[in-house]
Amino acid sequence: MSYIPLLPASRAAPLVGPVAERSDAARNRERLLGAARDLIAEGGVDALTMDRLAERARVGKGTVFRRFGSRTGLMMSLLSDSEAAFQARFMFGPPPLGPGAPGLERLIAFGSARVAYVLEHGDLVRAAESSAQGRYEVPAALLWQRHVEVLLREESMEADPVLMAMTLISTLDPERLLYAVRVQGVTPERLTSTWRELVTRVVSRR
Amino acid sequence: MSYIPLLPASRAAPLVGPVAERSDAARNRERLLGAARDLIAEGGVDALTMDRLAERARVGKGTVFRRFGSRTGLMMSLLSDSEAAFQARFMFGPPPLGPGAPGLERLIAFGSARVAYVLEHGDLVRAAESSAQGRYEVPAALLWQRHVEVLLREESMEADPVLMAMTLISTLDPERLLYAVRVQGVTPERLTSTWRELVTRVVSRR
């Protein structure tokens, strides 16, 4: 399945499928990603460094950098499978997240799905998006934003729907969601309800 | 004037006024803050490190750490004067930001004032709030949030006003605002208009 990559091609590993990738290169990539997942499982995201990954996978540090570009690129690659699945759900999946439901229903479903995604992938999402670049520039982020913008227009939200979409998406900032749940003890249900309340009020016709 | 400090007392320099502070200590503090402002003026926020500050002010590094606790504490101290002025404006100043105007008018004014504040103090705000701790735990952030919550209740926004306040405040994240203006070319006026649109729709009675 084709999808919008998390990083532009120039900065990330080429996210082509195993068919296009030479099979030994693909195997090496999978082996590196497997080693990275092991490091995270053992010591959390902080334990994953380019140095340790090279050591664990018994390759040179240069190989790791050529493959992923940067630590952020590595995080993005780790996330790319789940991101692809997430994109597929809101672009092509069943309603209410996918096409076929009214704009507002899809907006509500999008926020709920995003909250669940952030809570599931937790620290990895947070680490990948810890820079402004990671947070706002990745094509995937632009895709979410465009998606929300289209749904706002569908609901006749005509006052600067581009910036309103950016604004609404900013309330789903992974760091904020994780902080609310882990430190402030906010339940995921409250986060989801508040998102529903927010977008319902934003698109309600006055 | 008494105000809510940006950092809890245990983590920051005691933010007492010159009267309570021994005058030589106060002078030293002002000299350190002056040196810190000079470093920022010369090389931006990145140029401000605890080491360089000690060198510039000709004091030991230990003195700098005792005085400000950490680099974040130093940033907070630099911001504290303007933060105090900002708090005074929304708590005690003239309407519509201060008391006397309807809740919605005050909400709109709060977001506009916050956008202006972030754009004025730019990188310093961003650096001070670059950690989740800096962003969500500072008493000042809790004060803004409580302020927005009270205004939402005034406007009969009864569905989880605490979390709605947190959510609305998250759209004013300094990093996001600065990125929008500096990188994406969004005008401050569009940010302010979208905030107005957002809070107006959120509190509108259906």
mmCIF file of C-alpha atoms in Angstrom:
data_model
loop_
_atom_site.group_PDB
_atom_site.id
_atom_site.type_symbol
_atom_site.label_atom_id
_atom_site.label_comp_id
_atom_site.label_asym_id
_atom_site.label_seq_id
_atom_site.Cartn_x
_atom_site.Cartn_y
_atom_site.Cartn_z
ATOM 1 C CA MET A 1 0.000 0.000 0.000
ATOM 2 C CA SER A 2 1.252 3.443 -0.900
ATOM 3 C CA TYR A 3 1.124 6.111 1.754
ATOM 4 C CA ILE A 4 2.591 9.487 2.666
ATOM 5 C CA PRO A 5 5.927 8.866 4.386
ATOM 6 C CA LEU A 6 6.675 10.385 7.761
ATOM 7 C CA LEU A 7 9.848 12.009 6.460
ATOM 8 C CA PRO A 8 10.618 13.573 3.075
ATOM 9 C CA ALA A 9 12.629 11.205 0.911
ATOM 10 C CA SER A 10 15.709 13.403 1.060
ATOM 11 C CA ARG A 11 15.975 13.115 4.819
ATOM 12 C CA ALA A 12 14.830 9.583 5.503
ATOM 13 C CA ALA A 13 15.563 6.126 4.337
ATOM 14 C CA PRO A 14 13.698 5.424 1.115
ATOM 15 C CA LEU A 15 10.430 3.934 2.305
ATOM 16 C CA VAL A 16 9.983 1.630 -0.637
ATOM 17 C CA GLY A 17 8.589 -1.815 -0.204
ATOM 18 C CA PRO A 18 10.583 -5.027 -0.178
ATOM 19 C CA VAL A 19 9.841 -5.556 -3.863
ATOM 20 C CA ALA A 20 11.662 -2.423 -4.973
ATOM 21 C CA GLU A 21 14.389 -2.771 -2.375
ATOM 22 C CA ARG A 22 17.171 -5.203 -3.005
ATOM 23 C CA SER A 23 16.341 -8.158 -0.818
ATOM 24 C CA ASP A 24 19.604 -8.159 1.164
ATOM 25 C CA ALA A 25 19.210 -4.436 1.808
ATOM 26 C CA ALA A 26 15.659 -5.086 2.935
ATOM 27 C CA ARG A 27 16.832 -7.856 5.236
ATOM 28 C CA ASN A 28 19.484 -5.579 6.719
ATOM 29 C CA ARG A 29 16.924 -2.868 7.270
ATOM 30 C CA GLU A 30 14.583 -5.280 9.035
ATOM 31 C CA ARG A 31 17.448 -6.581 11.152
ATOM 32 C CA LEU A 32 18.343 -3.017 12.210
ATOM 33 C CA LEU A 33 14.723 -2.187 13.016
ATOM 34 C CA GLY A 34 14.422 -5.422 15.000
ATOM 35 C CA ALA A 35 17.538 -4.544 16.999
ATOM 36 C CA ALA A 36 16.137 -1.053 17.601
ATOM 37 C CA ARG A 37 12.846 -2.513 18.885
ATOM 38 C CA ASP A 38 14.830 -4.793 21.213
ATOM 39 C CA LEU A 39 16.759 -1.847 22.644
ATOM 40 C CA ILE A 40 13.504 0.024 23.277
ATOM 41 C CA ALA A 41 11.916 -3.032 24.869
ATOM 42 C CA GLU A 42 14.886 -3.363 27.209
ATOM 43 C CA GLY A 43 15.516 0.231 28.221
ATOM 44 C CA GLY A 44 12.859 2.514 26.769
ATOM 45 C CA VAL A 45 13.269 5.004 23.966
ATOM 46 C CA ASP A 46 16.172 6.745 25.711
ATOM 47 C CA ALA A 47 18.206 3.555 25.415
ATOM 48 C CA LEU A 48 17.996 3.754 21.646
ATOM 49 C CA THR A 49 21.000 5.636 20.301
ATOM 50 C CA MET A 50 22.692 5.318 16.932
ATOM 51 C CA ASP A 51 25.852 4.070 18.694
ATOM 52 C CA ARG A 52 24.071 1.344 20.625
ATOM 53 C CA LEU A 53 22.094 0.297 17.594
ATOM 54 C CA ALA A 54 25.259 -0.113 15.534
ATOM 55 C CA GLU A 55 26.842 -2.121 18.343
ATOM 56 C CA ARG A 56 23.765 -4.304 18.856
ATOM 57 C CA ALA A 57 23.351 -5.009 15.140
ATOM 58 C CA ARG A 58 27.117 -5.457 14.672
ATOM 59 C CA VAL A 59 27.384 -2.919 11.876
ATOM 60 C CA GLY A 60 29.347 0.290 11.550
ATOM 61 C CA LYS A 61 27.841 3.522 12.820
ATOM 62 C CA GLY A 62 28.087 4.887 9.266
ATOM 63 C CA THR A 63 25.754 2.138 8.052
ATOM 64 C CA VAL A 64 23.131 3.135 10.615
ATOM 65 C CA PHE A 65 23.343 6.793 9.618
ATOM 66 C CA ARG A 66 23.236 6.013 5.877
ATOM 67 C CA ARG A 67 20.202 3.857 6.435
ATOM 68 C CA PHE A 68 18.130 6.211 8.639
ATOM 69 C CA GLY A 69 19.729 9.634 8.276
ATOM 70 C CA SER A 70 19.370 10.499 11.953
ATOM 71 C CA ARG A 71 17.955 9.226 15.214
ATOM 72 C CA THR A 72 14.681 10.945 14.311
ATOM 73 C CA GLY A 73 14.709 9.170 10.952
ATOM 74 C CA LEU A 74 15.162 5.891 12.769
ATOM 75 C CA MET A 75 12.191 6.630 15.045
ATOM 76 C CA MET A 76 10.132 7.525 11.998
ATOM 77 C CA SER A 77 11.034 4.251 10.316
ATOM 78 C CA LEU A 78 9.998 2.364 13.435
ATOM 79 C CA LEU A 79 6.696 4.170 13.358
ATOM 80 C CA SER A 80 6.149 3.931 9.624
ATOM 81 C CA ASP A 81 4.223 0.667 9.638
ATOM 82 C CA SER A 82 1.735 1.851 12.230
ATOM 83 C CA GLU A 83 1.523 5.287 10.609
ATOM 84 C CA ALA A 84 0.710 3.643 7.281
ATOM 85 C CA ALA A 85 -2.057 1.683 8.968
ATOM 86 C CA PHE A 86 -3.362 4.847 10.635
ATOM 87 C CA GLN A 87 -3.385 6.756 7.336
ATOM 88 C CA ALA A 88 -5.101 3.881 5.571
ATOM 89 C CA ARG A 89 -7.840 3.893 8.197
ATOM 90 C CA PHE A 90 -8.745 7.543 7.870
ATOM 91 C CA MET A 91 -8.295 7.717 4.113
ATOM 92 C CA PHE A 92 -9.724 4.399 2.930
ATOM 93 C CA GLY A 93 -11.104 2.578 5.970
ATOM 94 C CA PRO A 94 -14.672 2.108 7.116
ATOM 95 C CA PRO A 95 -16.688 5.042 8.490
ATOM 96 C CA PRO A 96 -16.849 6.948 10.751
ATOM 97 C CA LEU A 97 -13.057 7.347 10.541
ATOM 98 C CA GLY A 98 -12.982 6.641 6.813
ATOM 99 C CA PRO A 99 -15.104 8.101 3.993
ATOM 100 C CA GLY A 100 -18.882 7.727 4.079
ATOM 101 C CA ALA A 101 -19.703 9.425 7.383
ATOM 102 C CA PRO A 102 -20.518 13.160 7.776
ATOM 103 C CA GLY A 103 -17.535 15.494 8.261
ATOM 104 C CA LEU A 104 -18.188 16.032 11.945
ATOM 105 C CA GLU A 105 -18.410 12.294 12.648
ATOM 106 C CA ARG A 106 -15.124 11.792 10.840
ATOM 107 C CA LEU A 107 -13.490 14.644 12.753
ATOM 108 C CA ILE A 108 -14.575 13.125 16.057
ATOM 109 C CA ALA A 109 -13.315 9.700 14.991
ATOM 110 C CA PHE A 110 -10.009 11.167 13.814
ATOM 111 C CA GLY A 111 -9.225 12.695 17.217
ATOM 112 C CA SER A 112 -10.194 9.517 19.067
ATOM 113 C CA ALA A 113 -8.034 7.420 16.768
ATOM 114 C CA ARG A 114 -5.133 9.831 17.161
ATOM 115 C CA VAL A 115 -5.383 9.779 20.974
ATOM 116 C CA ALA A 116 -5.382 5.976 20.908
ATOM 117 C CA TYR A 117 -2.417 5.929 18.516
ATOM 118 C CA VAL A 118 -0.344 8.285 20.667
ATOM 119 C CA LEU A 119 -1.115 6.318 23.817
ATOM 120 C CA GLU A 120 -0.228 3.051 22.097
ATOM 121 C CA HIS A 121 3.044 4.218 20.569
ATOM 122 C CA GLY A 122 3.819 6.606 23.394
ATOM 123 C CA ASP A 123 7.438 7.479 23.808
ATOM 124 C CA LEU A 124 8.337 6.628 20.260
ATOM 125 C CA VAL A 125 5.907 9.186 18.852
ATOM 126 C CA ARG A 126 7.081 11.709 21.409
ATOM 127 C CA ALA A 127 10.741 11.189 20.562
ATOM 128 C CA ALA A 128 10.123 11.325 16.825
ATOM 129 C CA GLU A 129 8.192 14.564 17.158
ATOM 130 C CA SER A 130 10.413 16.188 19.765
ATOM 131 C CA SER A 131 11.688 18.833 17.371
ATOM 132 C CA ALA A 132 9.620 21.509 15.640
ATOM 133 C CA GLN A 133 10.804 19.947 12.409
ATOM 134 C CA GLY A 134 9.587 16.533 13.504
ATOM 135 C CA ARG A 135 6.332 17.977 14.700
ATOM 136 C CA TYR A 136 5.212 20.241 11.894
ATOM 137 C CA GLU A 137 7.211 19.466 8.785
ATOM 138 C CA VAL A 138 6.726 15.776 8.239
ATOM 139 C CA PRO A 139 4.504 15.045 5.247
ATOM 140 C CA ALA A 140 2.330 12.850 7.472
ATOM 141 C CA ALA A 141 1.578 15.835 9.728
ATOM 142 C CA LEU A 142 0.653 17.858 6.649
ATOM 143 C CA LEU A 143 -1.638 15.033 5.589
ATOM 144 C CA TRP A 144 -3.483 14.961 8.946
ATOM 145 C CA GLN A 145 -3.826 18.709 8.740
ATOM 146 C CA ARG A 146 -5.140 18.624 5.194
ATOM 147 C CA HIS A 147 -7.559 15.866 6.212
ATOM 148 C CA VAL A 148 -8.956 17.956 9.072
ATOM 149 C CA GLU A 149 -9.114 21.011 6.808
ATOM 150 C CA VAL A 150 -11.180 19.134 4.192
ATOM 151 C CA LEU A 151 -13.579 17.903 6.865
ATOM 152 C CA LEU A 152 -13.949 21.444 8.253
ATOM 153 C CA ARG A 153 -14.795 22.727 4.764
ATOM 154 C CA GLU A 154 -17.301 19.914 4.369
ATOM 155 C CA GLU A 155 -18.963 21.229 7.516
ATOM 156 C CA SER A 156 -18.940 24.777 6.051
ATOM 157 C CA MET A 157 -16.310 26.062 8.475
ATOM 158 C CA GLU A 158 -15.189 28.775 6.085
ATOM 159 C CA ALA A 159 -13.247 31.109 8.387
ATOM 160 C CA ASP A 160 -9.595 30.206 7.681
ATOM 161 C CA PRO A 161 -10.032 26.413 7.711
ATOM 162 C CA VAL A 162 -6.295 25.932 7.058
ATOM 163 C CA LEU A 163 -5.243 27.629 10.265
ATOM 164 C CA MET A 164 -8.193 26.192 12.195
ATOM 165 C CA ALA A 165 -7.056 22.707 11.137
ATOM 166 C CA MET A 166 -3.502 23.444 12.336
ATOM 167 C CA THR A 167 -4.929 24.756 15.581
ATOM 168 C CA LEU A 168 -7.149 21.746 16.205
ATOM 169 C CA ILE A 169 -4.303 19.344 15.394
ATOM 170 C CA SER A 170 -2.084 21.150 17.896
ATOM 171 C CA THR A 171 -4.406 20.029 20.691
ATOM 172 C CA LEU A 172 -3.442 16.446 19.808
ATOM 173 C CA ASP A 173 0.260 17.120 20.431
ATOM 174 C CA PRO A 174 1.695 13.774 21.608
ATOM 175 C CA GLU A 175 3.717 15.297 24.419
ATOM 176 C CA ARG A 176 0.670 17.029 25.814
ATOM 177 C CA LEU A 177 -1.528 13.926 25.565
ATOM 178 C CA LEU A 178 1.085 11.735 27.232
ATOM 179 C CA TYR A 179 1.696 14.284 29.975
ATOM 180 C CA ALA A 180 -2.033 14.586 30.671
ATOM 181 C CA VAL A 181 -2.492 10.829 30.959
ATOM 182 C CA ARG A 182 0.729 9.862 32.714
ATOM 183 C CA VAL A 183 1.406 12.787 35.000
ATOM 184 C CA GLN A 184 -1.920 14.538 35.459
ATOM 185 C CA GLY A 185 -3.991 11.361 35.592
ATOM 186 C CA VAL A 186 -6.424 12.433 32.877
ATOM 187 C CA THR A 187 -8.230 9.408 31.421
ATOM 188 C CA PRO A 188 -8.075 8.797 27.666
ATOM 189 C CA GLU A 189 -11.883 8.972 27.699
ATOM 190 C CA ARG A 190 -11.777 12.562 28.960
ATOM 191 C CA LEU A 191 -9.303 13.477 26.234
ATOM 192 C CA THR A 192 -11.559 11.945 23.614
ATOM 193 C CA SER A 193 -14.692 13.603 25.020
ATOM 194 C CA THR A 194 -13.049 16.999 25.097
ATOM 195 C CA TRP A 195 -11.905 16.600 21.496
ATOM 196 C CA ARG A 196 -15.475 15.657 20.524
ATOM 197 C CA GLU A 197 -16.847 18.654 22.408
ATOM 198 C CA LEU A 198 -14.249 20.928 20.803
ATOM 199 C CA VAL A 199 -14.789 19.946 17.173
ATOM 200 C CA THR A 200 -18.567 19.723 17.582
ATOM 201 C CA ARG A 201 -18.654 23.299 18.839
ATOM 202 C CA VAL A 202 -16.198 24.490 16.206
ATOM 203 C CA VAL A 203 -18.285 23.205 13.293
ATOM 204 C CA SER A 204 -21.708 23.918 14.769
ATOM 205 C CA ARG A 205 -23.637 26.398 12.649
ATOM 206 C CA ARG A 206 -24.600 29.502 14.508
ATOM 207 C CA MET B 1 3.681 43.501 43.047
ATOM 208 C CA SER B 2 3.092 39.937 44.076
ATOM 209 C CA TYR B 3 2.524 37.385 41.322
ATOM 210 C CA ILE B 4 2.669 33.679 40.626
ATOM 211 C CA PRO B 5 6.285 32.789 39.873
ATOM 212 C CA LEU B 6 7.175 30.895 36.739
ATOM 213 C CA LEU B 7 8.958 28.208 38.746
ATOM 214 C CA PRO B 8 8.088 26.664 42.113
ATOM 215 C CA ALA B 9 10.229 28.155 44.869
ATOM 216 C CA SER B 10 12.049 24.894 45.451
ATOM 217 C CA ARG B 11 13.419 24.804 41.921
ATOM 218 C CA ALA B 12 14.014 28.435 41.148
ATOM 219 C CA ALA B 13 15.792 31.370 42.656
ATOM 220 C CA PRO B 14 13.635 32.949 45.338
ATOM 221 C CA LEU B 15 11.660 35.569 43.448
ATOM 222 C CA VAL B 16 11.420 37.994 46.306
ATOM 223 C CA GLY B 17 11.634 41.695 45.720
ATOM 224 C CA PRO B 18 14.642 43.885 46.390
ATOM 225 C CA VAL B 19 13.252 44.862 49.770
ATOM 226 C CA ALA B 20 13.386 41.332 51.162
ATOM 227 C CA GLU B 21 16.582 40.473 49.346
ATOM 228 C CA ARG B 22 19.861 41.661 50.770
ATOM 229 C CA SER B 23 20.842 44.566 48.599
ATOM 230 C CA ASP B 24 24.237 43.180 47.549
ATOM 231 C CA ALA B 25 22.582 39.874 46.626
ATOM 232 C CA ALA B 26 20.000 41.810 44.636
ATOM 233 C CA ARG B 27 22.726 43.748 42.868
ATOM 234 C CA ASN B 28 24.557 40.529 42.019
ATOM 235 C CA ARG B 29 21.366 39.011 40.676
ATOM 236 C CA GLU B 30 20.721 42.035 38.479
ATOM 237 C CA ARG B 31 24.316 41.966 37.259
ATOM 238 C CA LEU B 32 23.968 38.279 36.306
ATOM 239 C CA LEU B 33 20.658 38.906 34.520
ATOM 240 C CA GLY B 34 22.204 41.871 32.700
ATOM 241 C CA ALA B 35 25.107 39.709 31.551
ATOM 242 C CA ALA B 36 22.647 37.029 30.435
ATOM 243 C CA ARG B 37 20.671 39.576 28.387
ATOM 244 C CA ASP B 38 23.919 40.747 26.782
ATOM 245 C CA LEU B 39 24.825 37.202 25.767
ATOM 246 C CA ILE B 40 21.381 36.738 24.202
ATOM 247 C CA ALA B 41 21.608 40.075 22.405
ATOM 248 C CA GLU B 42 24.955 39.057 20.944
ATOM 249 C CA GLY B 43 24.342 35.457 19.957
ATOM 250 C CA GLY B 44 20.731 34.512 20.532
ATOM 251 C CA VAL B 45 19.345 32.222 23.214
ATOM 252 C CA ASP B 46 21.662 29.381 22.211
ATOM 253 C CA ALA B 47 24.650 31.517 23.189
ATOM 254 C CA LEU B 48 23.407 31.636 26.767
ATOM 255 C CA THR B 49 24.963 28.807 28.771
ATOM 256 C CA MET B 50 25.702 28.621 32.472
ATOM 257 C CA ASP B 51 29.425 28.427 31.684
ATOM 258 C CA ARG B 52 29.454 31.492 29.480
ATOM 259 C CA LEU B 53 27.347 33.441 31.924
ATOM 260 C CA ALA B 54 29.771 32.700 34.764
ATOM 261 C CA GLU B 55 32.680 33.734 32.578
ATOM 262 C CA ARG B 56 31.002 36.923 31.382
ATOM 263 C CA ALA B 57 29.920 37.956 34.884
ATOM 264 C CA ARG B 58 33.291 36.901 36.363
ATOM 265 C CA VAL B 59 31.788 34.642 38.997
ATOM 266 C CA GLY B 60 32.154 30.928 39.681
ATOM 267 C CA LYS B 61 29.878 28.503 37.884
ATOM 268 C CA GLY B 62 28.607 27.374 41.302
ATOM 269 C CA THR B 63 27.333 30.873 41.997
ATOM 270 C CA VAL B 64 25.297 30.851 38.787
ATOM 271 C CA PHE B 65 23.770 27.470 39.618
ATOM 272 C CA ARG B 66 23.011 28.454 43.226
ATOM 273 C CA ARG B 67 21.333 31.601 42.002
ATOM 274 C CA PHE B 68 19.170 30.121 39.216
ATOM 275 C CA GLY B 69 19.111 26.373 39.809
ATOM 276 C CA SER B 70 19.405 25.486 36.126
ATOM 277 C CA ARG B 71 19.517 27.040 32.676
ATOM 278 C CA THR B 72 15.716 26.807 32.590
ATOM 279 C CA GLY B 73 15.574 28.617 35.927
ATOM 280 C CA LEU B 74 17.761 31.339 34.471
ATOM 281 C CA MET B 75 15.437 31.699 31.453
ATOM 282 C CA MET B 76 12.477 31.897 33.798
ATOM 283 C CA SER B 77 14.156 34.633 35.822
ATOM 284 C CA LEU B 78 14.817 36.586 32.648
ATOM 285 C CA LEU B 79 11.159 36.261 31.742
ATOM 286 C CA SER B 80 9.802 36.921 35.210
ATOM 287 C CA ASP B 81 9.451 40.683 34.868
ATOM 288 C CA SER B 82 7.463 40.466 31.657
ATOM 289 C CA GLU B 83 5.467 37.494 32.968
ATOM 290 C CA ALA B 84 4.558 39.526 36.061
ATOM 291 C CA ALA B 85 3.367 42.335 33.828
ATOM 292 C CA PHE B 86 1.363 39.882 31.712
ATOM 293 C CA GLN B 87 -0.288 38.343 34.788
ATOM 294 C CA ALA B 88 -1.071 41.762 36.201
ATOM 295 C CA ARG B 89 -2.796 42.716 32.971
ATOM 296 C CA PHE B 90 -5.167 39.764 32.841
ATOM 297 C CA MET B 91 -5.809 39.644 36.582
ATOM 298 C CA PHE B 92 -6.017 43.316 37.539
ATOM 299 C CA GLY B 93 -5.710 45.371 34.354
ATOM 300 C CA PRO B 94 -8.354 47.170 32.346
ATOM 301 C CA PRO B 95 -10.960 45.222 30.342
ATOM 302 C CA PRO B 96 -11.308 43.450 28.017
ATOM 303 C CA LEU B 97 -8.189 41.542 29.182
ATOM 304 C CA GLY B 98 -8.801 42.366 32.833
ATOM 305 C CA PRO B 99 -11.975 42.057 34.923
ATOM 306 C CA GLY B 100 -15.098 43.896 33.887
ATOM 307 C CA ALA B 101 -15.667 42.516 30.397
ATOM 308 C CA PRO B 102 -17.811 39.418 29.613
ATOM 309 C CA GLY B 103 -16.018 36.060 29.775
ATOM 310 C CA LEU B 104 -15.854 35.627 26.014
ATOM 311 C CA GLU B 105 -14.353 39.078 25.478
ATOM 312 C CA ARG B 106 -11.729 38.317 28.109
ATOM 313 C CA LEU B 107 -10.958 34.939 26.517
ATOM 314 C CA ILE B 108 -10.443 36.571 23.133
ATOM 315 C CA ALA B 109 -8.232 39.260 24.688
ATOM 316 C CA PHE B 110 -6.217 36.635 26.591
ATOM 317 C CA GLY B 111 -5.292 34.728 23.437
ATOM 318 C CA SER B 112 -4.371 37.912 21.576
ATOM 319 C CA ALA B 113 -2.204 39.086 24.460
ATOM 320 C CA ARG B 114 -0.544 35.689 24.687
ATOM 321 C CA VAL B 115 0.235 35.615 20.953
ATOM 322 C CA ALA B 116 1.766 39.098 21.230
ATOM 323 C CA TYR B 117 3.761 38.065 24.315
ATOM 324 C CA VAL B 118 5.183 34.956 22.645
ATOM 325 C CA LEU B 119 6.113 36.877 19.510
ATOM 326 C CA GLU B 120 7.785 39.588 21.579
ATOM 327 C CA HIS B 121 9.779 37.281 23.839
ATOM 328 C CA GLY B 122 10.211 34.636 21.174
ATOM 329 C CA ASP B 123 13.147 32.359 21.675
ATOM 330 C CA LEU B 124 13.380 32.952 25.383
ATOM 331 C CA VAL B 125 9.850 31.696 25.973
ATOM 332 C CA ARG B 126 10.520 28.787 23.669
ATOM 333 C CA ALA B 127 13.726 27.814 25.465
ATOM 334 C CA ALA B 128 12.163 28.146 28.904
ATOM 335 C CA GLU B 129 9.245 25.954 27.882
ATOM 336 C CA SER B 130 11.209 23.443 25.870
ATOM 337 C CA SER B 131 10.599 20.620 28.340
ATOM 338 C CA ALA B 132 7.251 19.128 29.299
ATOM 339 C CA GLN B 133 8.078 20.271 32.815
ATOM 340 C CA GLY B 134 8.695 23.803 31.641
ATOM 341 C CA ARG B 135 5.556 23.733 29.565
ATOM 342 C CA TYR B 136 2.934 22.275 31.865
ATOM 343 C CA GLU B 137 4.211 22.369 35.419
ATOM 344 C CA VAL B 138 5.133 25.967 36.013
ATOM 345 C CA PRO B 139 2.717 27.713 38.361
ATOM 346 C CA ALA B 140 2.281 30.473 35.778
ATOM 347 C CA ALA B 141 0.991 27.917 33.252
ATOM 348 C CA LEU B 142 -1.424 26.617 35.876
ATOM 349 C CA LEU B 143 -2.569 30.175 36.466
ATOM 350 C CA TRP B 144 -3.292 30.799 32.771
ATOM 351 C CA GLN B 145 -5.170 27.540 32.653
ATOM 352 C CA ARG B 146 -7.205 28.339 35.729
ATOM 353 C CA HIS B 147 -7.947 31.784 34.298
ATOM 354 C CA VAL B 148 -9.286 30.277 31.059
ATOM 355 C CA GLU B 149 -11.261 27.692 33.029
ATOM 356 C CA VAL B 150 -12.964 30.381 35.134
ATOM 357 C CA LEU B 151 -13.883 32.336 31.997
ATOM 358 C CA LEU B 152 -15.289 29.179 30.363
ATOM 359 C CA ARG B 153 -17.456 28.540 33.437
ATOM 360 C CA GLU B 154 -18.616 32.153 33.341
ATOM 361 C CA GLU B 155 -19.776 31.455 29.792
ATOM 362 C CA SER B 156 -21.584 28.309 31.002
ATOM 363 C CA MET B 157 -19.181 25.917 29.279
ATOM 364 C CA GLU B 158 -19.948 23.112 31.713
ATOM 365 C CA ALA B 159 -18.579 20.073 29.874
ATOM 366 C CA ASP B 160 -15.191 19.471 31.543
ATOM 367 C CA PRO B 161 -14.016 23.096 31.627
ATOM 368 C CA VAL B 162 -10.718 22.046 33.241
ATOM 369 C CA LEU B 163 -9.679 19.889 30.320
ATOM 370 C CA MET B 164 -11.176 22.294 27.783
ATOM 371 C CA ALA B 165 -9.026 25.058 29.298
ATOM 372 C CA MET B 166 -5.906 22.873 29.009
ATOM 373 C CA THR B 167 -6.868 22.071 25.427
ATOM 374 C CA LEU B 168 -7.414 25.693 24.427
ATOM 375 C CA ILE B 169 -4.146 26.777 26.088
ATOM 376 C CA SER B 170 -2.301 24.082 24.146
ATOM 377 C CA THR B 171 -3.161 25.888 20.907
ATOM 378 C CA LEU B 172 -1.081 28.820 22.207
ATOM 379 C CA ASP B 173 2.052 26.669 22.531
ATOM 380 C CA PRO B 174 4.969 29.081 21.955
ATOM 381 C CA GLU B 175 6.848 26.707 19.694
ATOM 382 C CA ARG B 176 3.827 26.288 17.447
ATOM 383 C CA LEU B 177 3.098 30.024 17.283
ATOM 384 C CA LEU B 178 6.721 30.876 16.480
ATOM 385 C CA TYR B 179 6.912 28.140 13.852
ATOM 386 C CA ALA B 180 3.703 29.334 12.210
ATOM 387 C CA VAL B 181 4.908 32.934 12.007
ATOM 388 C CA ARG B 182 8.575 32.422 11.218
ATOM 389 C CA VAL B 183 8.560 29.340 9.030
ATOM 390 C CA GLN B 184 5.066 29.076 7.628
ATOM 391 C CA GLY B 185 4.580 32.803 7.132
ATOM 392 C CA VAL B 186 1.297 32.962 9.059
ATOM 393 C CA THR B 187 0.575 36.535 10.157
ATOM 394 C CA PRO B 188 0.001 37.252 13.860
ATOM 395 C CA GLU B 189 -3.405 38.631 12.832
ATOM 396 C CA ARG B 190 -4.449 35.238 11.441
ATOM 397 C CA LEU B 191 -3.349 33.536 14.674
ATOM 398 C CA THR B 192 -5.372 36.006 16.696
ATOM 399 C CA SER B 193 -8.426 35.696 14.440
ATOM 400 C CA THR B 194 -8.361 31.929 14.599
ATOM 401 C CA TRP B 195 -8.117 32.025 18.390
ATOM 402 C CA ARG B 196 -11.118 34.387 18.460
ATOM 403 C CA GLU B 197 -13.053 32.106 16.121
ATOM 404 C CA LEU B 198 -12.121 29.061 18.204
ATOM 405 C CA VAL B 199 -13.125 30.382 21.620
ATOM 406 C CA THR B 200 -16.228 32.109 20.269
ATOM 407 C CA ARG B 201 -17.443 28.824 18.821
ATOM 408 C CA VAL B 202 -16.461 26.874 21.928
ATOM 409 C CA VAL B 203 -18.522 29.049 24.278
ATOM 410 C CA SER B 204 -21.432 29.699 21.921
ATOM 411 C CA ARG B 205 -24.672 28.367 23.326
ATOM 412 C CA ARG B 206 -26.314 25.842 21.082
#
